[in-house]
Short mmCIF file of C-alpha atoms and ligand atoms in Angstrom, two decimals:
data_model
loop_
_atom_site.label_atom_id
_atom_site.label_comp_id
_atom_site.label_asym_id
_atom_site.label_seq_id
_atom_site.Cartn_x
_atom_site.Cartn_y
_atom_site.Cartn_z
CA MET A 1286 24.31 -41.56 25.47
CA GLU A 1287 22.00 -43.52 23.09
CA LYS A 1288 19.02 -41.20 22.17
CA THR A 1289 15.71 -43.23 23.00
CA ARG A 1290 12.75 -42.92 20.32
CA LYS A 1291 10.95 -40.43 22.52
CA ASP A 1292 14.18 -38.13 22.48
CA LEU A 1293 14.22 -38.50 18.60
CA VAL A 1294 10.68 -37.42 18.24
CA TYR A 1295 11.22 -34.48 20.54
CA LEU A 1296 14.06 -33.58 18.68
CA ASN A 1297 12.30 -33.99 15.36
CA GLY A 1298 9.71 -31.88 16.23
CA MET A 1299 12.31 -29.06 17.41
CA TYR A 1300 14.06 -29.17 14.04
CA LYS A 1301 10.65 -28.79 12.29
CA ARG A 1302 9.88 -25.98 14.44
CA ILE A 1303 13.10 -24.09 13.88
CA LEU A 1304 12.88 -24.59 10.09
CA ASP A 1305 9.53 -23.05 9.87
CA GLU A 1306 10.60 -20.19 12.24
CA ILE A 1307 13.81 -18.90 10.01
CA ASN A 1308 13.46 -16.31 7.42
CA VAL A 1309 15.37 -18.43 4.69
CA GLY A 1310 13.80 -20.90 2.40
CA VAL A 1311 14.88 -24.55 2.94
CA HIS A 1312 13.94 -27.36 0.31
CA ALA A 1313 15.54 -30.94 0.38
CA VAL A 1314 15.21 -33.95 -1.81
CA ASP A 1315 16.31 -37.39 -2.07
CA GLU A 1316 18.84 -38.70 -4.31
CA THR A 1317 15.69 -39.38 -6.65
CA GLY A 1318 14.84 -35.72 -6.54
CA LYS A 1319 11.70 -36.12 -4.42
CA THR A 1320 11.12 -33.44 -1.76
CA ILE A 1321 11.59 -34.53 1.62
CA ILE A 1322 12.05 -31.24 3.69
CA TYR A 1323 10.13 -28.17 2.46
CA ASN A 1324 9.85 -25.34 4.98
CA LYS A 1325 7.07 -22.49 5.70
CA LYS A 1326 9.47 -19.48 4.18
CA MET A 1327 10.06 -21.63 1.25
CA MET A 1328 6.29 -22.37 0.68
CA GLN A 1329 5.98 -18.44 1.00
CA MET A 1330 8.45 -17.67 -1.41
CA GLU A 1331 7.14 -20.23 -4.24
CA SER A 1332 3.65 -19.64 -3.23
CA MET A 1333 3.04 -23.27 -2.69
CA ASP A 1334 1.05 -25.44 -0.34
CA PHE A 1335 3.00 -28.03 1.71
CA GLN A 1336 1.15 -30.95 -0.19
CA ASP A 1337 1.87 -29.55 -3.60
CA VAL A 1338 5.46 -30.07 -2.87
CA MET A 1339 5.93 -32.90 -0.29
CA ASP A 1340 6.94 -36.29 -1.73
CA LYS A 1341 6.76 -35.00 -5.05
CA ASN A 1342 9.82 -34.72 -7.71
CA LEU A 1343 10.76 -31.44 -8.12
CA LEU A 1344 10.73 -31.29 -11.79
CA ASP A 1345 7.15 -32.41 -11.86
CA VAL A 1346 6.20 -28.99 -9.63
CA PHE A 1347 8.56 -26.27 -10.94
CA MET A 1348 9.46 -25.30 -14.23
CA PHE A 1349 13.10 -23.95 -15.30
CA LYS A 1350 13.95 -21.83 -18.15
CA ASP A 1351 15.68 -23.57 -21.05
CA ASP A 1352 19.08 -22.05 -20.48
CA GLN A 1353 18.72 -22.85 -16.53
CA SER A 1354 18.68 -25.80 -14.81
CA SER A 1355 17.55 -26.72 -11.12
CA THR A 1356 20.36 -25.94 -9.09
CA LEU A 1357 19.29 -28.86 -6.55
CA VAL A 1358 19.13 -31.31 -9.56
CA LYS A 1359 22.68 -29.96 -10.47
CA ALA A 1360 23.90 -30.92 -7.07
CA LEU A 1361 22.51 -34.17 -7.35
CA GLN A 1362 23.89 -34.89 -10.84
CA GLU A 1363 27.11 -33.31 -10.10
CA GLY A 1364 27.59 -34.07 -6.38
CA LYS A 1365 28.90 -29.99 -6.15
CA GLU A 1366 28.30 -27.50 -3.56
CA THR A 1367 27.06 -23.98 -5.17
CA SER A 1368 26.70 -20.85 -3.51
CA ASN A 1369 24.89 -17.66 -4.23
CA VAL A 1370 23.67 -18.88 -7.28
CA LYS A 1371 20.82 -16.88 -8.70
CA GLN A 1372 18.00 -18.70 -10.38
CA THR A 1373 14.43 -17.66 -11.91
CA TYR A 1374 11.98 -20.14 -12.42
CA PHE A 1375 8.34 -21.07 -12.42
CA ASN A 1376 5.75 -22.52 -9.79
CA ASN A 1377 2.87 -24.71 -11.32
CA LYS A 1378 0.97 -21.55 -11.16
CA SER A 1379 3.02 -20.16 -13.68
CA ARG A 1380 4.24 -17.37 -10.94
CA GLU A 1381 7.88 -16.39 -11.70
CA ILE A 1382 9.97 -16.75 -8.86
CA THR A 1383 13.82 -15.64 -8.30
CA THR A 1384 15.79 -16.68 -5.45
CA ILE A 1385 19.46 -16.83 -4.42
CA ASN A 1386 20.42 -20.11 -3.37
CA ASN A 1387 23.23 -22.16 -1.63
CA THR A 1388 22.86 -25.82 -2.78
CA ILE A 1389 24.53 -28.51 -0.69
CA PRO A 1390 24.62 -32.08 -1.85
CA ILE A 1391 24.33 -34.61 0.95
CA TYR A 1392 26.54 -37.51 1.68
CA SER A 1393 26.48 -40.25 3.99
CA ASP A 1394 29.30 -42.71 4.02
CA HIS A 1395 30.41 -41.08 0.74
CA GLU A 1396 27.22 -41.80 -0.76
CA LEU A 1397 24.97 -39.26 -2.20
CA GLN A 1398 21.69 -39.56 -0.16
CA GLY A 1399 20.13 -36.18 -1.66
CA ALA A 1400 20.54 -32.44 -1.58
CA VAL A 1401 19.15 -29.34 0.22
CA GLU A 1402 18.83 -25.56 -1.07
CA ILE A 1403 18.82 -22.84 1.29
CA ALA A 1404 17.28 -19.83 -0.64
CA ASN A 1405 16.76 -15.95 -0.19
CA ASP A 1406 13.75 -14.48 -1.92
CA VAL A 1407 14.62 -11.39 -4.14
CA THR A 1408 11.50 -11.87 -6.70
CA LYS A 1409 10.20 -8.72 -4.65
CA LEU A 1410 13.45 -6.94 -4.30
CA GLU A 1411 14.00 -7.36 -8.01
CA LYS A 1412 10.60 -6.04 -9.20
CA ILE A 1413 10.70 -3.22 -6.72
CA ILE A 1414 14.29 -1.98 -7.81
CA LYS A 1415 12.91 -2.71 -11.54
CA GLY A 1416 9.58 -0.68 -11.09
CA ASN A 1417 11.66 2.14 -9.37
CA MET A 1418 14.12 2.42 -12.46
CA LYS A 1419 10.99 2.64 -14.75
CA LYS A 1420 9.65 5.29 -12.22
CA GLY A 1421 12.73 7.40 -12.57
CA THR A 1422 11.00 9.55 -14.84
CA THR A 1423 8.83 12.32 -13.77
CA LYS A 1424 6.05 13.93 -16.03
CA TYR A 1425 4.51 16.68 -13.30
CA THR A 1426 5.39 20.25 -13.08
CA PHE A 1427 3.65 23.19 -11.36
CA ASP A 1428 1.68 23.77 -14.68
CA HIS A 1429 -0.03 20.56 -14.21
CA ILE A 1430 -1.36 21.86 -10.79
CA ILE A 1431 -4.95 23.19 -11.31
CA GLY A 1432 -6.39 25.39 -9.02
CA THR A 1433 -7.37 28.93 -8.46
CA SER A 1434 -8.77 28.83 -4.72
CA THR A 1435 -6.55 30.86 -2.35
CA ALA A 1436 -5.86 27.44 -0.39
CA ILE A 1437 -4.13 25.84 -3.39
CA LYS A 1438 -2.77 29.14 -4.50
CA GLU A 1439 -0.88 29.45 -1.11
CA VAL A 1440 0.21 25.99 -1.14
CA ILE A 1441 1.79 26.24 -4.69
CA GLU A 1442 3.42 29.39 -3.89
CA THR A 1443 5.37 27.57 -0.70
CA ALA A 1444 6.07 24.51 -2.82
CA LYS A 1445 7.48 26.90 -5.80
CA ARG A 1446 9.68 28.74 -3.01
CA ALA A 1447 11.14 25.11 -1.94
CA THR A 1448 12.56 24.88 -5.43
CA ARG A 1449 14.96 27.36 -4.68
CA THR A 1450 16.77 25.34 -1.89
CA SER A 1451 17.65 21.84 -1.59
CA SER A 1452 15.75 21.38 2.19
CA TYR A 1453 14.08 18.50 2.77
CA VAL A 1454 10.46 18.76 2.39
CA LEU A 1455 7.16 17.33 4.20
CA ILE A 1456 3.85 17.01 1.90
CA VAL A 1457 0.91 16.16 4.10
CA GLY A 1458 -2.56 15.58 2.62
CA ASP A 1459 -5.12 13.25 2.27
CA THR A 1460 -4.93 10.42 -0.47
CA GLY A 1461 -5.82 11.71 -3.88
CA THR A 1462 -4.99 15.49 -3.19
CA GLY A 1463 -1.95 15.95 -5.33
CA LYS A 1464 1.04 14.99 -3.13
CA GLU A 1465 2.82 13.02 -5.79
CA LEU A 1466 1.96 16.09 -8.07
CA PHE A 1467 3.87 18.46 -5.88
CA ALA A 1468 7.06 16.24 -5.15
CA GLN A 1469 7.79 15.95 -8.74
CA SER A 1470 6.88 19.55 -9.72
CA ILE A 1471 9.34 20.79 -6.79
CA HIS A 1472 11.84 18.43 -8.35
CA ASN A 1473 11.32 19.60 -11.99
CA GLY A 1474 11.42 23.43 -10.60
CA SER A 1475 14.78 22.81 -8.89
CA ASP A 1476 18.26 22.72 -10.15
CA ARG A 1477 18.09 18.91 -9.55
CA LEU A 1478 16.14 18.61 -12.62
CA SER A 1479 18.47 16.83 -14.74
CA GLY A 1480 19.16 14.65 -11.66
CA PRO A 1481 17.54 11.48 -10.99
CA PHE A 1482 13.77 11.12 -9.18
CA ILE A 1483 13.39 8.01 -7.48
CA SER A 1484 10.04 7.42 -5.51
CA GLN A 1485 9.49 4.56 -3.04
CA ASN A 1486 6.36 3.90 -1.32
CA CYS A 1487 7.24 2.76 2.66
CA ALA A 1488 4.14 1.36 3.17
CA ALA A 1489 4.22 -1.61 0.36
CA LEU A 1490 7.22 -3.59 1.91
CA PRO A 1491 8.29 -5.48 5.00
CA ASP A 1492 10.86 -3.79 7.09
CA ASN A 1493 14.22 -6.04 6.47
CA LEU A 1494 13.50 -5.31 2.61
CA ILE A 1495 13.00 -1.51 2.70
CA GLU A 1496 16.04 -1.29 4.77
CA SER A 1497 18.10 -2.94 2.18
CA LEU A 1498 16.25 -1.30 -0.79
CA LEU A 1499 16.94 2.22 0.82
CA PHE A 1500 20.75 1.50 1.68
CA GLY A 1501 21.74 -1.10 -0.34
CA THR A 1502 23.51 -3.97 0.11
CA LYS A 1503 27.30 -5.08 0.48
CA ARG A 1504 28.06 -8.90 -1.00
CA GLY A 1505 27.76 -11.18 1.91
CA ALA A 1506 25.95 -9.03 4.23
CA PHE A 1507 23.59 -11.88 4.37
CA THR A 1508 23.02 -15.11 2.38
CA GLY A 1509 22.66 -14.08 -1.04
CA ALA A 1510 23.37 -10.52 -0.66
CA THR A 1511 24.99 -9.07 -3.66
CA ASP A 1512 26.44 -5.77 -4.17
CA THR A 1513 23.39 -3.61 -4.73
CA PRO A 1514 23.22 0.16 -4.60
CA GLY A 1515 20.23 1.30 -2.63
CA LEU A 1516 17.80 4.07 -3.43
CA PHE A 1517 19.66 6.70 -1.91
CA GLU A 1518 22.62 6.05 -3.99
CA GLN A 1519 20.33 5.62 -7.37
CA ALA A 1520 18.78 9.21 -6.33
CA ASN A 1521 22.34 10.96 -5.65
CA GLY A 1522 22.12 14.45 -6.97
CA GLY A 1523 18.64 14.30 -7.33
CA THR A 1524 15.33 13.79 -5.26
CA LEU A 1525 14.12 10.72 -3.53
CA LEU A 1526 10.27 10.61 -2.61
CA LEU A 1527 9.48 8.79 0.33
CA ASP A 1528 5.80 7.93 0.26
CA GLU A 1529 3.80 7.36 3.47
CA ILE A 1530 6.60 7.90 5.58
CA ASN A 1531 4.74 7.36 8.87
CA SER A 1532 4.51 3.96 8.07
CA LEU A 1533 8.21 3.25 8.36
CA ASN A 1534 9.02 1.26 11.78
CA LEU A 1535 10.47 3.87 14.36
CA SER A 1536 14.14 2.07 14.27
CA LEU A 1537 14.30 2.67 10.65
CA GLN A 1538 13.05 6.11 11.04
CA ALA A 1539 16.04 6.97 13.59
CA LYS A 1540 18.50 5.12 10.61
CA LEU A 1541 16.66 7.35 8.14
CA LEU A 1542 17.22 10.37 10.39
CA ARG A 1543 20.98 9.92 10.60
CA VAL A 1544 21.25 9.73 6.96
CA LEU A 1545 19.50 13.09 6.58
CA GLN A 1546 21.68 14.58 9.18
CA GLU A 1547 24.88 13.46 8.06
CA LYS A 1548 24.63 13.39 4.53
CA THR A 1549 26.21 10.00 4.27
CA ILE A 1550 24.82 6.38 3.76
CA ARG A 1551 26.27 2.86 4.74
CA ARG A 1552 25.40 -0.32 2.78
CA LEU A 1553 23.94 -3.15 4.74
CA GLY A 1554 27.14 -5.15 5.73
CA ASP A 1555 29.56 -2.64 4.72
CA THR A 1556 31.93 -0.94 6.94
CA LYS A 1557 32.50 2.19 4.73
CA ASP A 1558 30.22 5.67 4.65
CA MET A 1559 29.61 7.23 1.33
CA PRO A 1560 28.87 11.00 1.01
CA ILE A 1561 25.22 11.68 -0.78
CA ASP A 1562 23.57 14.48 -2.06
CA VAL A 1563 20.25 13.65 -2.21
CA ARG A 1564 16.90 15.90 -1.64
CA VAL A 1565 14.25 13.86 0.05
CA ILE A 1566 10.62 14.75 -0.04
CA ALA A 1567 8.40 12.63 2.08
CA ASN A 1568 4.75 12.29 1.87
CA MET A 1569 2.24 11.17 4.43
CA ASN A 1570 -1.66 11.21 4.61
CA GLU A 1571 -1.99 12.11 8.43
CA ASP A 1572 -1.35 15.16 10.34
CA PRO A 1573 2.37 14.56 11.75
CA ILE A 1574 1.22 15.94 14.98
CA ASP A 1575 -1.05 13.12 15.32
CA ALA A 1576 1.51 10.64 14.29
CA VAL A 1577 4.33 12.16 17.08
CA ALA A 1578 1.61 11.89 19.23
CA ASN A 1579 0.46 8.42 18.48
CA ASN A 1580 4.17 7.40 18.49
CA ARG A 1581 4.05 6.51 14.54
CA MET A 1582 6.59 9.31 13.74
CA ARG A 1583 9.67 10.14 15.91
CA LYS A 1584 9.72 13.39 16.89
CA ASP A 1585 13.21 14.30 15.75
CA LEU A 1586 12.39 13.10 12.39
CA TYR A 1587 9.51 15.06 12.17
CA TYR A 1588 11.55 18.30 12.93
CA ARG A 1589 14.12 17.45 10.45
CA LEU A 1590 12.19 16.68 7.61
CA GLY A 1591 9.48 19.20 8.16
CA VAL A 1592 11.78 22.09 7.77
CA VAL A 1593 9.18 22.83 5.15
CA THR A 1594 5.99 21.59 5.64
CA ILE A 1595 3.34 21.66 2.60
CA PHE A 1596 -0.20 20.80 3.82
CA VAL A 1597 -2.40 20.08 0.55
CA PRO A 1598 -5.75 20.81 1.25
CA PRO A 1599 -8.61 18.30 0.70
CA LEU A 1600 -11.04 19.09 -2.36
CA LYS A 1601 -13.93 19.73 0.11
CA ASP A 1602 -12.25 22.46 1.54
CA ARG A 1603 -11.67 24.00 -2.23
CA LYS A 1604 -14.75 23.26 -4.02
CA GLU A 1605 -14.35 26.26 -6.13
CA ASP A 1606 -11.58 24.49 -8.08
CA ILE A 1607 -13.94 21.78 -9.07
CA PRO A 1608 -15.14 23.62 -12.21
CA LEU A 1609 -11.34 24.29 -13.47
CA LEU A 1610 -10.60 20.46 -12.81
CA LEU A 1611 -13.52 19.31 -14.45
CA GLU A 1612 -12.94 21.06 -17.69
CA GLU A 1613 -9.27 19.77 -17.49
CA PHE A 1614 -10.29 16.28 -16.99
CA ILE A 1615 -13.08 16.30 -19.88
CA GLU A 1616 -10.31 17.57 -22.28
CA LYS A 1617 -8.05 14.98 -21.21
CA TYR A 1618 -10.45 12.41 -21.84
CA ASN A 1619 -12.16 13.80 -24.82
CA GLU A 1620 -8.67 13.68 -26.48
CA ARG A 1621 -7.92 10.28 -25.09
CA PHE A 1622 -11.20 8.49 -26.31
CA GLN A 1623 -11.91 10.65 -29.37
CA MET A 1624 -14.88 12.22 -27.93
CA GLN A 1625 -16.60 15.83 -28.16
CA VAL A 1626 -18.11 16.11 -24.73
CA LYS A 1627 -19.08 19.67 -23.82
CA GLY A 1628 -19.91 19.86 -20.14
CA LEU A 1629 -22.11 18.32 -17.48
CA SER A 1630 -25.44 18.77 -16.55
CA GLU A 1631 -26.54 21.38 -13.88
CA GLU A 1632 -28.01 18.68 -11.92
CA VAL A 1633 -24.75 16.71 -12.10
CA LYS A 1634 -22.87 20.40 -10.96
CA HIS A 1635 -24.85 20.88 -8.04
CA SER A 1636 -24.44 17.32 -6.67
CA PHE A 1637 -20.50 17.60 -7.08
CA PHE A 1638 -20.74 20.48 -5.17
CA GLU A 1639 -22.68 18.47 -2.16
CA TYR A 1640 -20.37 15.67 -2.24
CA ASP A 1641 -17.73 15.06 0.25
CA TRP A 1642 -14.88 14.11 -2.06
CA HIS A 1643 -13.09 11.71 0.31
CA GLY A 1644 -10.86 10.46 -2.67
CA ASN A 1645 -10.09 14.00 -3.64
CA VAL A 1646 -9.23 15.04 -6.90
CA ARG A 1647 -8.45 11.41 -7.91
CA GLU A 1648 -11.95 10.48 -7.50
CA LEU A 1649 -13.25 13.37 -9.29
CA GLU A 1650 -11.03 12.26 -12.40
CA HIS A 1651 -12.08 8.69 -11.87
CA ILE A 1652 -15.64 9.97 -12.06
CA ILE A 1653 -15.22 11.75 -15.27
CA GLU A 1654 -13.32 8.99 -16.81
CA ALA A 1655 -16.14 6.42 -15.67
CA ALA A 1656 -19.13 8.70 -16.75
CA MET A 1657 -17.46 9.60 -20.32
CA ASN A 1658 -16.93 5.31 -20.99
CA ILE A 1659 -20.80 5.17 -20.43
CA LEU A 1660 -21.65 8.05 -22.51
CA MET A 1661 -22.93 6.96 -26.07
CA ASP A 1662 -22.35 8.17 -29.15
CA GLY A 1663 -23.92 11.92 -29.99
CA GLU A 1664 -24.72 12.54 -26.17
CA ASP A 1665 -22.75 15.74 -25.31
CA PHE A 1666 -23.34 16.10 -21.64
CA ILE A 1667 -22.65 14.01 -18.80
CA MET A 1668 -25.95 13.60 -17.17
CA TYR A 1669 -26.76 12.11 -13.47
CA ARG A 1670 -27.32 8.73 -14.96
CA HIS A 1671 -23.89 8.66 -16.39
CA LEU A 1672 -22.37 8.63 -13.25
CA PRO A 1673 -20.85 5.62 -11.54
CA TYR A 1674 -23.02 3.55 -9.56
CA GLN A 1675 -20.86 3.92 -6.35
CA TYR A 1676 -21.00 7.79 -6.74
CA ARG A 1677 -24.89 7.83 -7.16
CA ASN A 1678 -25.38 5.39 -4.02
CA LYS A 1679 -23.18 7.40 -1.67
CA MET A 1680 -25.15 10.70 -2.97
CA GLN A 1681 -28.47 8.85 -2.18
CA MET A 1682 -27.02 7.80 1.28
CA LYS A 1683 -26.04 11.31 2.20
CA GLU A 1684 -29.46 12.57 1.18
CA ARG A 1685 -31.22 9.93 3.39
CA MET A 1686 -28.79 10.73 6.35
CA MET A 1687 -30.43 12.73 9.30
CA PRO A 1688 -30.10 16.32 8.22
CA LEU A 1689 -27.92 18.58 10.10
CA SER A 1690 -30.69 20.88 10.97
CA THR A 1691 -32.49 18.20 12.82
CA VAL A 1692 -29.61 17.41 14.88
CA GLU A 1693 -29.26 20.91 15.40
CA THR A 1694 -32.94 21.74 16.74
CA PHE A 1695 -32.82 18.55 18.96
CA MET A 1696 -29.42 19.95 20.65
CA LYS A 1697 -31.46 23.10 21.09
CA GLU A 1698 -34.47 21.44 22.46
CA THR A 1699 -32.08 19.64 24.94
CA GLY A 1700 -31.28 22.72 27.09
CA ASP A 1701 -28.73 22.70 29.60
CA VAL A 1702 -28.72 18.95 30.42
CA THR A 1703 -25.88 17.20 28.83
CA VAL A 1704 -26.22 13.35 28.44
CA PRO A 1705 -22.83 11.44 28.33
CA LEU A 1706 -22.16 10.72 24.70
CA LYS A 1707 -22.07 6.93 25.13
CA GLU A 1708 -25.68 6.73 26.47
CA GLN A 1709 -27.16 8.87 23.55
CA LEU A 1710 -25.30 7.10 21.03
CA GLU A 1711 -26.83 3.95 22.36
CA LEU A 1712 -30.31 5.39 22.32
CA PHE A 1713 -30.00 6.49 18.75
CA GLU A 1714 -28.44 3.04 17.56
CA LYS A 1715 -31.31 1.01 19.28
CA SER A 1716 -34.00 2.96 18.11
CA TYR A 1717 -32.40 3.11 14.55
CA ILE A 1718 -31.64 -0.55 14.34
CA GLU A 1719 -35.29 -1.43 15.82
CA HIS A 1720 -36.81 0.94 12.74
CA VAL A 1721 -34.58 -0.94 10.48
CA LEU A 1722 -35.63 -4.18 11.67
CA LYS A 1723 -39.41 -3.62 11.59
CA LYS A 1724 -38.96 -2.58 8.09
CA ASN A 1725 -37.45 -5.87 7.13
CA ASP A 1726 -39.59 -8.19 8.83
CA PHE A 1727 -36.78 -8.77 11.58
CA ASN A 1728 -34.85 -10.24 8.99
CA ILE A 1729 -31.34 -10.12 10.32
CA SER A 1730 -29.35 -11.04 7.35
CA LYS A 1731 -31.11 -8.34 5.29
CA THR A 1732 -31.04 -5.69 8.05
CA ALA A 1733 -27.42 -6.10 8.59
CA LYS A 1734 -26.54 -5.69 5.19
CA LEU A 1735 -28.61 -2.54 5.02
CA LEU A 1736 -26.65 -1.18 8.03
CA GLY A 1737 -23.39 -2.05 6.68
CA LEU A 1738 -22.28 -4.49 9.24
CA SER A 1739 -21.92 -8.27 9.45
CA ARG A 1740 -24.62 -10.86 10.74
CA GLN A 1741 -22.44 -11.38 13.90
CA SER A 1742 -21.76 -7.69 14.61
CA LEU A 1743 -25.62 -7.08 14.22
CA GLN A 1744 -26.49 -10.04 16.53
CA TYR A 1745 -23.60 -8.68 19.07
CA ARG A 1746 -25.15 -5.00 19.11
CA LEU A 1747 -29.03 -6.77 19.68
CA LYS A 1748 -27.92 -8.50 22.62
CA LYS A 1749 -25.60 -5.32 23.96
CA LEU A 1750 -28.70 -3.13 23.81
CA ASN A 1751 -30.64 -5.91 25.44
CA PHE A 1752 -33.25 -6.23 22.17
CA GLU A 1753 -36.16 -8.44 22.65
CA VAL A 1754 -36.22 -9.85 19.13
CA ASN A 1755 -35.80 -13.51 17.90
CA PRO A 1756 -33.63 -13.34 15.09
CA LEU A 1757 -34.66 -15.28 12.19
N1 LIG B 2146 -4.51 20.14 -8.34
C1 LIG B 2146 -4.45 19.22 -9.21
N2 LIG B 2146 -4.45 19.51 -10.70
C2 LIG B 2146 -4.60 18.60 -11.29
N3 LIG B 2146 -4.56 17.04 -10.96
C3 LIG B 2146 -4.53 17.19 -10.00
C4 LIG B 2146 -4.08 17.82 -8.79
N4 LIG B 2146 -4.33 17.10 -7.48
C5 LIG B 2146 -4.30 15.76 -8.02
N5 LIG B 2146 -4.44 15.65 -9.47
C6 LIG B 2146 -4.49 14.39 -10.20
O1 LIG B 2146 -4.95 13.54 -8.90
C7 LIG B 2146 -4.44 12.09 -8.99
C8 LIG B 2146 -3.87 12.09 -7.63
O2 LIG B 2146 -2.75 12.98 -7.38
P1 LIG B 2146 -1.53 12.48 -6.85
O3 LIG B 2146 -1.20 10.71 -7.13
O4 LIG B 2146 -0.54 13.05 -6.60
O5 LIG B 2146 -2.25 12.03 -5.19
P2 LIG B 2146 -1.49 11.81 -3.83
O6 LIG B 2146 -1.77 12.63 -3.00
O7 LIG B 2146 0.09 11.34 -3.85
O8 LIG B 2146 -2.63 10.63 -3.49
P3 LIG B 2146 -1.99 9.18 -2.58
O9 LIG B 2146 -2.03 9.53 -0.70
O10 LIG B 2146 -3.47 8.55 -2.68
O11 LIG B 2146 -0.73 8.44 -2.82
C9 LIG B 2146 -3.28 12.28 -10.21
O12 LIG B 2146 -3.62 11.83 -11.04
C10 LIG B 2146 -3.19 13.81 -10.45
O13 LIG B 2146 -2.64 14.01 -11.52
MG1 LIG B 2147 1.12 9.31 -3.72
#
C-alpha cells in the first residue's frame, strides 16, 4: 500500500526517536561528506552539539591524525564496508575521541549516496584501562600509617593479621581516613606483594562499562568489542581493590558475588570460565549495616566480603594522633618545598583540637600544605592567619553556633513536657530566619546567602512558616 505523506512524517519521527534512544553512535553523511544524520549518543561521544555538526562537512568539524583518515570519508572514496576499525581523532574543541566503528557505504541504484558510521565509544574504557595500568604500583606499607591512639593501633593490628591469609577484606571509613593506605599496606604486607595491585573506583563509571572493565570482553560480545582482559584477570596473583563498592548496582553485586564464591570469571560474550586467584579488598565510606538496610548493598555480598572488616576511625575520634600527623606532614612539605618550618603556633594547635575534621587525615594534610604555601621566607611557625580561608571560615562558623551548653540548659528548663521535633525545629527556624532578616534590612538575597540557602529556598521557607514580610 502506498504510504501517505502523513505516514512518512510519522515514521520519520519514529526513526529519529529510535536513533536517539539507542546506545551506539550513528553518523551519516551524503556523498559530499556533509552530515545528514547525527544521533544523540554520537553527540555525547564526540562532545558536540547537534548544530555544530549537522549540515556541515565532516572534515570541517573533526581533525584526524596524519596516519589515520576518517573511516566515513574512506567509505565514500572507496565504496567499501569496514568493520571494527578503531579510530582516534579530535573534535573542534581539541578533545580526543576514540571509537570503534562499522562503516557502511549507502548505494541507491548502484550509485553511491553517502555513508553511515555506527560507533562504540571506547575513549573512557581506554583511559581507565591505561589509568589502572599505571596505578599498578603501590607506595604504602604499614610503616606509612601514622598514629598511636588505641583506636588506630587496634585497626592496624587487625589489618596486619589479614596479611597472613587471602581472605576478602572490607574496609569501612569516612573519606580521607586512610582506606587506600590500609588496602595497599595489606597487599604489600602479604605474600602477594610481588603480584599486581589494581584499584578501581566503582562509582566513577556507568554500569555497562564497569561490567566489561571488571570481567573483560570477548571479541564480538557487542559491536566493537575486542578481546580484552578485565581487571580480575589483570590482578591475577595479586590484589584487586574495589573502591566505593556500595555504589555498584545490585545486579552487578550479584555477579561479583558469584566470582568471589566460585573464583572463576567469564569475559562478557564468552562461554568459558577462567579460574582466577585474586584477593579482593573492598572499600566503602558508609556503614555496611546501613547500606544493607537501605538496599544499597546485597546482604550476601556483605557476608562474603566482610569476612575481615576493618573500621577505620574518623580523625575526630582520635585527635591524640594529630600531633604526630602534623610532624609527619610538616617534614614532608619541608622537604618538598625546601623549607625549615618548625611547627605551629599554640593558637593553631588549639584550633586543630576543636575542629571536626570531616575530611579527616586528607584534610589535615591539605591544610598544612596550603599553609606552607603561604608562609613567607623566614617565618618558622604556622600561624592562624596562614591557614586557608575555608578552614578559618568553618572555625568561625563553629564558634558562632549556639553552644551546646545553651541547648542543654534549655532542655533542662523544659522539664517533663516534650514537644514534637518538627514544631520545635520550626519555631527555632522561624525566629532565627527573622533575626537574620532584620539584621540585613529584610534583604532576601543577602539573608539567603548568609544562611546558605538559595533565594527560592528562603522564599519557600518564609511562605511555609507564614512570615509577614514583603521580600525586597
Ligand atoms: N594514618 C595515616 N597516616 C598517614 N597518612 C595518612 C593516614 N591516613 C590517611 N593518610 C593520608 O591521607 C590521604 C588520604 O588517604 P586515603 O586516600 O587512604 O583515604 P581514603 O579513606 O581512601 O579516602 P576516600 O574515601 O576519599 O577515597 C593520603 O594522602 C594518605 O597518605
Ligand atoms: Mg580512597
